[in-house]
Coordinates of C-alpha atoms in Angstrom, one line a residue:
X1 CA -8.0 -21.8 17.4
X2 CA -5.8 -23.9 14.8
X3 CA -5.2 -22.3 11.6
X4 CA -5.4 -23.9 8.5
X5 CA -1.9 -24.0 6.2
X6 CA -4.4 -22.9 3.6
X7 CA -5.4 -19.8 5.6
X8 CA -2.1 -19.0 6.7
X9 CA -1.1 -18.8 3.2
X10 CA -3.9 -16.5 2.1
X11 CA -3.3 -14.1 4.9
X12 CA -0.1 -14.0 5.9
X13 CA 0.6 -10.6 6.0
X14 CA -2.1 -9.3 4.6
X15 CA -3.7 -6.6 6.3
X16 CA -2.5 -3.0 6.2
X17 CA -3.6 -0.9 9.4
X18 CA -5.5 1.9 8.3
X19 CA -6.8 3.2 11.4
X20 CA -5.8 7.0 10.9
X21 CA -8.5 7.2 7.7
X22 CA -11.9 7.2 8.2
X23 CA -14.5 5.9 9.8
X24 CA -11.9 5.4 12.3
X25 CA -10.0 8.5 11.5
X26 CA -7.9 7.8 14.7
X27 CA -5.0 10.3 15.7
X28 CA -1.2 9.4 14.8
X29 CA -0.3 8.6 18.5
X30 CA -3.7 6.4 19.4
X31 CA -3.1 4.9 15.9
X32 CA 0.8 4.1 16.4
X33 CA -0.1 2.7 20.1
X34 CA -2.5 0.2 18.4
X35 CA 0.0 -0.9 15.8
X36 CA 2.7 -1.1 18.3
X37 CA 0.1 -3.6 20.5
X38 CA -1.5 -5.6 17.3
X39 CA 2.7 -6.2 16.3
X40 CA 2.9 -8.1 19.3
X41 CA -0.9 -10.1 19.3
X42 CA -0.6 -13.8 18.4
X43 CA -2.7 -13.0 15.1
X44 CA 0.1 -10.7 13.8
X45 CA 1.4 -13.3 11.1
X46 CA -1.6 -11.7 9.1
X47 CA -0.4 -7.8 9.9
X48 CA 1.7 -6.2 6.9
X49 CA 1.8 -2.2 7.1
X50 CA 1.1 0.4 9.3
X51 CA -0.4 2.6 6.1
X52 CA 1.2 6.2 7.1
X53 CA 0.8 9.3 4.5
X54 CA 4.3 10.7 3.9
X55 CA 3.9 14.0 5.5
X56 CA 3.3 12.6 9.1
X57 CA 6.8 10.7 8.9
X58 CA 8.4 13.6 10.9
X59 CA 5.2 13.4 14.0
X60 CA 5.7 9.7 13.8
X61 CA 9.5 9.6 15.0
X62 CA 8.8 10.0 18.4
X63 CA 6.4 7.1 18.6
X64 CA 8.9 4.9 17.5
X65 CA 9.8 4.0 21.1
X66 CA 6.6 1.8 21.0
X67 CA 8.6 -0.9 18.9
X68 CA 11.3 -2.4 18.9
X69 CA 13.9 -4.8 16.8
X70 CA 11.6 -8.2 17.4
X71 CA 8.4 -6.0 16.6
X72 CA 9.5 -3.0 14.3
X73 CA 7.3 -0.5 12.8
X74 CA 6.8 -1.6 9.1
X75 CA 5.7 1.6 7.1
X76 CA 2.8 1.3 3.8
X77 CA 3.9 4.9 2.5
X78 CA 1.6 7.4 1.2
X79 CA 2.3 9.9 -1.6
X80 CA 0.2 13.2 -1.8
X81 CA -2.6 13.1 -4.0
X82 CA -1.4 15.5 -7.3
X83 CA -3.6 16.9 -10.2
X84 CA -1.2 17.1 -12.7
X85 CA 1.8 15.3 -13.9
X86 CA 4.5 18.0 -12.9
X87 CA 3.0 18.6 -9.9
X88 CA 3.0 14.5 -9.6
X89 CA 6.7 14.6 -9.9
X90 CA 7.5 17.1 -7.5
X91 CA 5.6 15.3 -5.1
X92 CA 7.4 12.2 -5.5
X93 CA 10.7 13.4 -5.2
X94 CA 9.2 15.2 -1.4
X95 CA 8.0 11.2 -0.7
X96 CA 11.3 10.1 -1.5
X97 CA 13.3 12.1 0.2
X98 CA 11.0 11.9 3.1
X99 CA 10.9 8.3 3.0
X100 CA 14.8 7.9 2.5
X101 CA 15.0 10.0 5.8
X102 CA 12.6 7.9 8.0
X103 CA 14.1 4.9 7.0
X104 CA 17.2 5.9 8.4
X105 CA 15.5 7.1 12.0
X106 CA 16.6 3.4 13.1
X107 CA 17.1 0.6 11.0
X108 CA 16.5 -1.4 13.6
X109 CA 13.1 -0.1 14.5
X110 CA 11.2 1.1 11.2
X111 CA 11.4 0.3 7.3
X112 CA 9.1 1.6 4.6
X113 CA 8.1 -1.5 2.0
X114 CA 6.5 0.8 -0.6
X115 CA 5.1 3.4 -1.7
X116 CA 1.4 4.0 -2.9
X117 CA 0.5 7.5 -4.7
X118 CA -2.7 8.5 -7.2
X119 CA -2.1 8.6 -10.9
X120 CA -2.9 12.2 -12.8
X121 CA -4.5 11.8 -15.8
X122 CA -1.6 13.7 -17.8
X123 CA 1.5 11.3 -16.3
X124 CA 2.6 9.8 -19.5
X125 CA 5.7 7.1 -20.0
X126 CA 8.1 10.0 -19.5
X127 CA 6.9 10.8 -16.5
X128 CA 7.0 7.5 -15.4
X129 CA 10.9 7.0 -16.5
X130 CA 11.6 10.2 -14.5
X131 CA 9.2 8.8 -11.5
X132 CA 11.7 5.6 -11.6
X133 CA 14.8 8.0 -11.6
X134 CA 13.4 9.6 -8.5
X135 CA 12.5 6.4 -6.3
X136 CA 15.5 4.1 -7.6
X137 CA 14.4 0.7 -6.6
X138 CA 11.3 1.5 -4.4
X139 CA 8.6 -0.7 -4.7
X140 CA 5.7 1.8 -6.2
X141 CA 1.7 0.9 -6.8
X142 CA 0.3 3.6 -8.5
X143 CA -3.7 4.0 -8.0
X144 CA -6.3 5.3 -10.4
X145 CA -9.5 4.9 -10.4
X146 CA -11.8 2.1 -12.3
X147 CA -12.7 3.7 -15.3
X148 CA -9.0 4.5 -16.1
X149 CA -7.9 0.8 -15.1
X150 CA -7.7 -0.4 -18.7
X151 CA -5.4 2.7 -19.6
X152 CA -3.4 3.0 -16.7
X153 CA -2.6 -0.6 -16.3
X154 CA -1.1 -0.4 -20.2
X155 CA 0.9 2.6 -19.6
X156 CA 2.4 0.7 -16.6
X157 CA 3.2 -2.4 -18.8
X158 CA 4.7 -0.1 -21.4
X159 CA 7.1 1.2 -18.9
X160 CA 7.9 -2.3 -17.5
X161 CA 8.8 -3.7 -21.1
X162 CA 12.0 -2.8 -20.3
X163 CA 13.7 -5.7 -18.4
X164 CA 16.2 -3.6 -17.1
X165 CA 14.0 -1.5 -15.0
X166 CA 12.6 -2.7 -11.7
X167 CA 8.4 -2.8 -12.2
X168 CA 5.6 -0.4 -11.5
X169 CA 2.3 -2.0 -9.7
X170 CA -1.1 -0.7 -10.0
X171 CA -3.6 0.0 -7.1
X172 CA -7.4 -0.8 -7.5
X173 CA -9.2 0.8 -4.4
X174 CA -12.0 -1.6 -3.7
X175 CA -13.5 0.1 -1.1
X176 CA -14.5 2.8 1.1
X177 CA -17.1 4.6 3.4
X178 CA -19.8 5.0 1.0
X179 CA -21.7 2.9 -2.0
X180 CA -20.2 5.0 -4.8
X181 CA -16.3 3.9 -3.6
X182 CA -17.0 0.3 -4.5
X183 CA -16.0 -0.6 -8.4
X184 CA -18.2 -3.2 -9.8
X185 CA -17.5 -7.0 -10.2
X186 CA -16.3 -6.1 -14.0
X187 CA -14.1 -3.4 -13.2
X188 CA -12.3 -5.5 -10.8
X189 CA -12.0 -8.9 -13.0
X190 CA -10.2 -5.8 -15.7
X191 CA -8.1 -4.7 -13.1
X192 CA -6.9 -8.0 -11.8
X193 CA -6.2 -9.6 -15.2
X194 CA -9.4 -11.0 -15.4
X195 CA -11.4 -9.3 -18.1
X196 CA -11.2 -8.0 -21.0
X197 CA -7.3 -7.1 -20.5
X198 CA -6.7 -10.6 -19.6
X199 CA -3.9 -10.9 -21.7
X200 CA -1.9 -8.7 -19.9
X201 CA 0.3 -9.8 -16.4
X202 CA -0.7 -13.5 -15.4
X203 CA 0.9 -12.2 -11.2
X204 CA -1.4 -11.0 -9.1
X205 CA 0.3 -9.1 -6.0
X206 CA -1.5 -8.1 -3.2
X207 CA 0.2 -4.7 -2.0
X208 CA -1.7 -2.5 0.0
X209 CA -0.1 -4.1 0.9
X210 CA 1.6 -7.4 1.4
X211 CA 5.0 -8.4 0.2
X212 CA 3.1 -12.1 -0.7
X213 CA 2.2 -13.1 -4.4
X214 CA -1.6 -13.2 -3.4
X215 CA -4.3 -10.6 -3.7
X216 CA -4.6 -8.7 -0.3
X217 CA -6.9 -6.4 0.7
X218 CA -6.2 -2.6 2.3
X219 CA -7.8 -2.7 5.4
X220 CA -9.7 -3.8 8.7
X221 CA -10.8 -7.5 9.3
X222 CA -13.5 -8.1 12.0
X223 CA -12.5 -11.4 12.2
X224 CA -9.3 -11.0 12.3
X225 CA -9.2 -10.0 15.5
X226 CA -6.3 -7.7 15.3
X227 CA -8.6 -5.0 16.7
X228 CA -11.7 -3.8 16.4
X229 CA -10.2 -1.3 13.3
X230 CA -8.0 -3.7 11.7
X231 CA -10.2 -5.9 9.1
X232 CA -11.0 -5.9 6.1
X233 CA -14.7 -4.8 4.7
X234 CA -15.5 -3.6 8.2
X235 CA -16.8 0.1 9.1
X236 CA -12.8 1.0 9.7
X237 CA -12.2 0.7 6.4
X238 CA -12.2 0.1 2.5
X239 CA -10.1 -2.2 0.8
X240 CA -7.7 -2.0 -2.3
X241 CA -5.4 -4.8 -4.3
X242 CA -2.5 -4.1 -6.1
X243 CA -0.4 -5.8 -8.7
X244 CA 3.1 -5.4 -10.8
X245 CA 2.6 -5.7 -14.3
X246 CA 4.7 -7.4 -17.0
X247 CA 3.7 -6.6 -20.7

């Protein structure tokens, strides 16, 4: 079936596969295999990230045979999820240096676009200058949830004031496996610059990722036909958007 230039555009690259977290809640190895096949499906213009949590990096090396150079692994990177802001810290610089490390497994083969990783409530704009120190010029989205959208995405544009500094994005999950994982219609507009905080950043980025300027969406696509756990608002899945922030 043709595809509109209009479509293209809106989903060109942008579904993660996120078929290691539930309902799917496939193993690394079935999960990889799938990646390695959807990579190589005529619909893969619309794939972006295989979405991989930072402490399977080490399992997933020897998977990497499954791609190679014209159909490389491309990596959505997830940080552990920290209560407070030290511990926060400490688990970034682990990411990072596990990240760094994995990158380097073959160039050729597997790259890591960014980095997604939850928010504590105590990280202030310290933290975040130190978080920068630690991930040099990583893309990051960090998430929190609704009800701290408002305050998170202002902390974010008081660290990106600084033009100097490469940008912070912030991560709205939009989705899940059950009713109470799905922020309302308001929270969302606030989120994406919508709302009440429409004054803030006029870009909206989708990364959960997708390197395009256009919202994306986390996760699995029925109709998308990259498999039957790849689309987005289907039983494989919830869905998030992302976006860097300018003050």
């Amino acid at each position: 079936m043709a595809v509109s230039a209009s479509l293209r555009a809106f989903l060109d690259q942008a579904i993660d596969y996120a078929g290691m977290f539930p309902p799917c809640a496939l193993a690394l190895e079935p999960a990889l295999r799938n990646q390695a096949s959807y990579v190589r499906s005529s619909e893969a213009w619309m794939l972006n990230g295989f979405v991989l949590p930072v402490e399977q990096f080490d399992a997933a090396r020897q998977f990497l045979s499954e791609f190679d150079p014209q159909h490389p692994l491309r990596v959505a990177a997830l940080g552990p999820k920290t209560t407070n802001a030290d511990a926060f810290l400490a688990g970034l610089g682990k990411a990072e240096t596990a990240i760094r490390s994995f990158s380097r497994s073959d160039v050729d083969l597997v790259s890591v676009s960014h980095l997604e990783m939850f928010l504590p409530d105590d990280v202030d704009s310290a933290s975040l200058k130190e978080a920068r120190a630690i991930v040099g010029e990583l893309p990051v989205f960090w998430e929190a949830p609704p009800e701290k959208a408002e305050q998170t995405i202002a902390l974010i544009a008081g660290h990106n004031s600084d033009d100097d500094t490469p940008t912070f994005g912030y991560k709205l999950r939009t989705g899940g496996v059950t009713a109470d994982a799905f922020p309302t219609s308001a929270q969302i507009a606030l989120a994406s610059g919508n709302g009440s905080f429409a004054s803030a950043p006029d870009q909206v980025y989708g990364w959960a990722a997708s390197s395009n300027p256009a919202i994306s969406r986390r996760s699995e696509n029925e109709d998308a036909r990259i498999s039957q756990c790849a689309g987005s608002r289907s039983p494989c899945g919830g869905t998030s958007m992302g976006r860097p922030i300018k003050p």
